[in-house]
PDB file of C-alpha atoms in Angstrom:
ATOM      1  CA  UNK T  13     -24.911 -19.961  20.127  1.00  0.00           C
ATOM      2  CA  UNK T  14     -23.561 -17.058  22.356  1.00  0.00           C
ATOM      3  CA  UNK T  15     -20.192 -15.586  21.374  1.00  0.00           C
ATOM      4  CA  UNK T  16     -18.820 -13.858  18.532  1.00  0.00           C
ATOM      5  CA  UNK T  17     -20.298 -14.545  15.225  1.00  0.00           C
ATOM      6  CA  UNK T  18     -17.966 -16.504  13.146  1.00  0.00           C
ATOM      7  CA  UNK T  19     -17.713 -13.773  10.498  1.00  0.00           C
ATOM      8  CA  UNK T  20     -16.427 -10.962  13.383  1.00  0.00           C
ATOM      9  CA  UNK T  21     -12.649  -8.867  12.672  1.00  0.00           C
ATOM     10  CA  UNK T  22     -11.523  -9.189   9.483  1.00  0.00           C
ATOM     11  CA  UNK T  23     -11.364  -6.447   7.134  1.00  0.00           C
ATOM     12  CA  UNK T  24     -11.511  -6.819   3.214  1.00  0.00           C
ATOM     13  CA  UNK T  25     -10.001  -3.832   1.537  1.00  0.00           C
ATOM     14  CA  UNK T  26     -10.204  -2.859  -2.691  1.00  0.00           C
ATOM     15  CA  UNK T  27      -8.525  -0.885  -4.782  1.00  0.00           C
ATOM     16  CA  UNK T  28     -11.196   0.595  -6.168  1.00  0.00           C
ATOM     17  CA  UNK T  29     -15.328   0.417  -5.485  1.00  0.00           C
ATOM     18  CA  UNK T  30     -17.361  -1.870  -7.579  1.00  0.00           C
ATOM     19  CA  UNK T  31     -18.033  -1.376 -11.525  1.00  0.00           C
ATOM     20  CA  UNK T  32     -14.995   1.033 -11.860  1.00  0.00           C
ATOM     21  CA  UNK T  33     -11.271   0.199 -12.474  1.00  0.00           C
ATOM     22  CA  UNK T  34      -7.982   0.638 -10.563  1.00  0.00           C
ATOM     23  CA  UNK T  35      -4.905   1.945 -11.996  1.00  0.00           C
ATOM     24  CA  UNK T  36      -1.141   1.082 -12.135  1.00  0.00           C
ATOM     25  CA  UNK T  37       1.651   2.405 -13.034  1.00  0.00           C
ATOM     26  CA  UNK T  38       3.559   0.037 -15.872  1.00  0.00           C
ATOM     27  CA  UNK T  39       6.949   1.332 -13.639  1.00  0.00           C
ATOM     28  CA  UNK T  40       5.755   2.175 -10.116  1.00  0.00           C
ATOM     29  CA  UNK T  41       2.762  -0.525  -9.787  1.00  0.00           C
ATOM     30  CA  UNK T  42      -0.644  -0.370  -8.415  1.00  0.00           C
ATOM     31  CA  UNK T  43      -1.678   2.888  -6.727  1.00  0.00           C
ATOM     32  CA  UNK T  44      -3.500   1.122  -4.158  1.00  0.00           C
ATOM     33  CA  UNK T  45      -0.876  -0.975  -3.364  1.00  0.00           C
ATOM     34  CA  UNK T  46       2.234   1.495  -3.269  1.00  0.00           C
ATOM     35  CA  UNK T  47       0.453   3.582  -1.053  1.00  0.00           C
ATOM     36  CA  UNK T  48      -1.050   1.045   1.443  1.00  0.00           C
ATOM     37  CA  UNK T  49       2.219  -0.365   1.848  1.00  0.00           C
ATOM     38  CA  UNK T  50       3.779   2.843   2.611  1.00  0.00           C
ATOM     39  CA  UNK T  51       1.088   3.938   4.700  1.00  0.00           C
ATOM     40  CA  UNK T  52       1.690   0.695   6.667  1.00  0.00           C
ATOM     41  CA  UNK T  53       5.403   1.059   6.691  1.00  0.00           C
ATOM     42  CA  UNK T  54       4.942   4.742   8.015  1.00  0.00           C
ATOM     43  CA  UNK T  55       2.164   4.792  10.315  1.00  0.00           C
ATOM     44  CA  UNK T  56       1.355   0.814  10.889  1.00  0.00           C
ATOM     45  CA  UNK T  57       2.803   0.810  14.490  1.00  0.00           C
ATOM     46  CA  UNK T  58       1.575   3.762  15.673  1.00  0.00           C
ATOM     47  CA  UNK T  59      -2.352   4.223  13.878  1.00  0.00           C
ATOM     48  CA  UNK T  60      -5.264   1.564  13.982  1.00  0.00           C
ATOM     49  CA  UNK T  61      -5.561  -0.290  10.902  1.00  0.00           C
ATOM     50  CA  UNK T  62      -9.402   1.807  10.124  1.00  0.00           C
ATOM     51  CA  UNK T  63      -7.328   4.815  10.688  1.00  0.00           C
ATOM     52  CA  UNK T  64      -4.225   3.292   8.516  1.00  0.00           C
ATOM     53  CA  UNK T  65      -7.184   2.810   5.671  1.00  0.00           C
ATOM     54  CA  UNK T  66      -8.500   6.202   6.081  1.00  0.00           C
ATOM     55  CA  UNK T  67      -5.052   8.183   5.084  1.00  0.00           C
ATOM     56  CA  UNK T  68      -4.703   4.971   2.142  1.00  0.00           C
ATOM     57  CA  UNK T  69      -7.724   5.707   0.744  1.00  0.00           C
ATOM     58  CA  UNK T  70      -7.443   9.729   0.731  1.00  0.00           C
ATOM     59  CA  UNK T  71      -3.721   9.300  -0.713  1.00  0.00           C
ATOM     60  CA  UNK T  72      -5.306   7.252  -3.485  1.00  0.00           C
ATOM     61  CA  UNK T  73      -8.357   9.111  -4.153  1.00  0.00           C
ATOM     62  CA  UNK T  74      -5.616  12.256  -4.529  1.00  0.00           C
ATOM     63  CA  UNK T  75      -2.823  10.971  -6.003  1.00  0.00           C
ATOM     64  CA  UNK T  76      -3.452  11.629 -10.103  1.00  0.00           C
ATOM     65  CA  UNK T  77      -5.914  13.509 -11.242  1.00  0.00           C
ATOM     66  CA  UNK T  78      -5.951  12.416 -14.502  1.00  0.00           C
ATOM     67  CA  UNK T  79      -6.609   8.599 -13.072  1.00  0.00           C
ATOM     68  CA  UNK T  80      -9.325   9.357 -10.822  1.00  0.00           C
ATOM     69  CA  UNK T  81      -9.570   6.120  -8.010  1.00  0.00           C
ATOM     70  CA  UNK T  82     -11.480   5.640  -4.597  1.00  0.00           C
ATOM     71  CA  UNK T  83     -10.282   2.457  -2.811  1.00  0.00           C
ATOM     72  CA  UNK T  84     -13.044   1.189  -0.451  1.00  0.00           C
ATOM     73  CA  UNK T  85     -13.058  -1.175   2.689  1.00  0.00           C
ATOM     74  CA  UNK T  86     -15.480  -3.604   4.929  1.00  0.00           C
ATOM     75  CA  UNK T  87     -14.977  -3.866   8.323  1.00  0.00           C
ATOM     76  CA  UNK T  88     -16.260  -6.329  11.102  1.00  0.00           C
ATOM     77  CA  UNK T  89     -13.796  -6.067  13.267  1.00  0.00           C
ATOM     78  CA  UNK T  90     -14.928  -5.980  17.112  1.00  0.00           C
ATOM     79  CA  UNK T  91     -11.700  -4.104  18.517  1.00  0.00           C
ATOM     80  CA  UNK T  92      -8.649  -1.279  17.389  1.00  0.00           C
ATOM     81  CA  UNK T  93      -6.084  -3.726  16.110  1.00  0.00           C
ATOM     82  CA  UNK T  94      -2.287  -1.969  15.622  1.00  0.00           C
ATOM     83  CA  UNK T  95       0.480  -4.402  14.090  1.00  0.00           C
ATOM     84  CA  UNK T  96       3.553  -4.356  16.437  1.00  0.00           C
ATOM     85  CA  UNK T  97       6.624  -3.266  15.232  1.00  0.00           C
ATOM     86  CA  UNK T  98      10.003  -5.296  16.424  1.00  0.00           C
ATOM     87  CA  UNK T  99      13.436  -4.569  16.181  1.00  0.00           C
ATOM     88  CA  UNK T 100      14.415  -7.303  13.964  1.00  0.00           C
ATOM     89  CA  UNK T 101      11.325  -6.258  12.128  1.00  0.00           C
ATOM     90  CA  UNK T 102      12.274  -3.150  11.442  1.00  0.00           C
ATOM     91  CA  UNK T 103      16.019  -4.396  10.453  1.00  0.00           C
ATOM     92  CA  UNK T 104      14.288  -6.788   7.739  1.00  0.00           C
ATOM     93  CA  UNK T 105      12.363  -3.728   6.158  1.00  0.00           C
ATOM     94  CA  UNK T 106      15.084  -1.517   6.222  1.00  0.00           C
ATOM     95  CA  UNK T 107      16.553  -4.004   4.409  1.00  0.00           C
ATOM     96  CA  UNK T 108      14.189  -4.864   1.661  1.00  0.00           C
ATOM     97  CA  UNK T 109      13.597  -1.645   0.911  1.00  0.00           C
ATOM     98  CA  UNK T 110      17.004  -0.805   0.414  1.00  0.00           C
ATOM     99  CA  UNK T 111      17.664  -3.915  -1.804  1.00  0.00           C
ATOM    100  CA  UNK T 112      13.866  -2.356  -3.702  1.00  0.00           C
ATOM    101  CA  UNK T 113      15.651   0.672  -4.315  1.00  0.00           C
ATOM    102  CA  UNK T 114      18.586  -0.122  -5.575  1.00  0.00           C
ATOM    103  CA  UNK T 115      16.538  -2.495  -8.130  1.00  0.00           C
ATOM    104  CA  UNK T 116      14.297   0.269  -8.736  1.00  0.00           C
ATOM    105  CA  UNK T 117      17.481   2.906  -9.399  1.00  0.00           C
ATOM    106  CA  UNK T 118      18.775  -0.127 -11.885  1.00  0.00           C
ATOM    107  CA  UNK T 119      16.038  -0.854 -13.765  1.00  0.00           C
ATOM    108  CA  UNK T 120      15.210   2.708 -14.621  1.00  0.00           C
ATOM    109  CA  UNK T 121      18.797   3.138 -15.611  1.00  0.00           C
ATOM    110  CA  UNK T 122      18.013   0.258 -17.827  1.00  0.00           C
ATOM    111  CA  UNK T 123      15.353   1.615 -19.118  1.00  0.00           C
ATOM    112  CA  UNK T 124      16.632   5.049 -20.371  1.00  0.00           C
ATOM    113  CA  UNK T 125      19.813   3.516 -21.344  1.00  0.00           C
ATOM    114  CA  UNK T 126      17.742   1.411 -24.082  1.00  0.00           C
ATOM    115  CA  UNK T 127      15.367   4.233 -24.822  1.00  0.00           C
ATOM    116  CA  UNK T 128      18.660   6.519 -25.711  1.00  0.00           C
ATOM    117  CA  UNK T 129      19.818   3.738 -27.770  1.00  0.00           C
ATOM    118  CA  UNK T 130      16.199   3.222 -29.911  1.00  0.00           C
ATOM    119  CA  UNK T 131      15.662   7.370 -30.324  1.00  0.00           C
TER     120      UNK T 131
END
């Protein structure tokens, strides 16, 4: 009695709205999930998180054609919430996605190397 309801800020986000499917790439991954996590490495510090899901969903909804998708969201929260972006933060990403990359660069390498040898 009096306060905020127990169910106030959260926010429950989905790759796609309900009765259709999302899409992946079998190399690159989810759509919804490559592009929230760059949108959130790019902008994450600096946008809200309703404005972070704004430029996720309209990178989705545009990114193939040919794979048509529209990520949705819910909403409850009570205030602009912004994640906060350290130094040693931003040393750990730097980081991870440089180790991602070079996995990436390796398995693809992989991956034509043993398609050359089948064809």
């Amino acid at each position: 009695v009096g306060g905020w309801p127990a169910i106030s800020d959260y926010m429950v986000a989905s790759a796609t709205i309900e009765d259709f499917v999302s899409f992946r790439s079998t190399v690159e991954g989810s759509f919804f999930i490559r592009h929230l996590c760059k949108v959130l490495q790019d902008y994450g510090h600096e946008k809200t998180l309703a404005d972070v899901m704004i430029i996720v969903n309209n990178k989705v909804a545009g990114h193939r054609q040919d794979y048509p998708s529209q990520p949705e969201y819910t909403s409850t929260m009570s205030k602009k919430f912004r994640f906060r972006r350290t130094r040693q933060s931003t040393i750990n990403g730097v980081e991870k996605m440089t180790k991602n990359g070079l996995f990436n660069l390796l398995q693809n390498q992989f991956i034509a190397q043993k398609i050359a040898q089948e064809g």
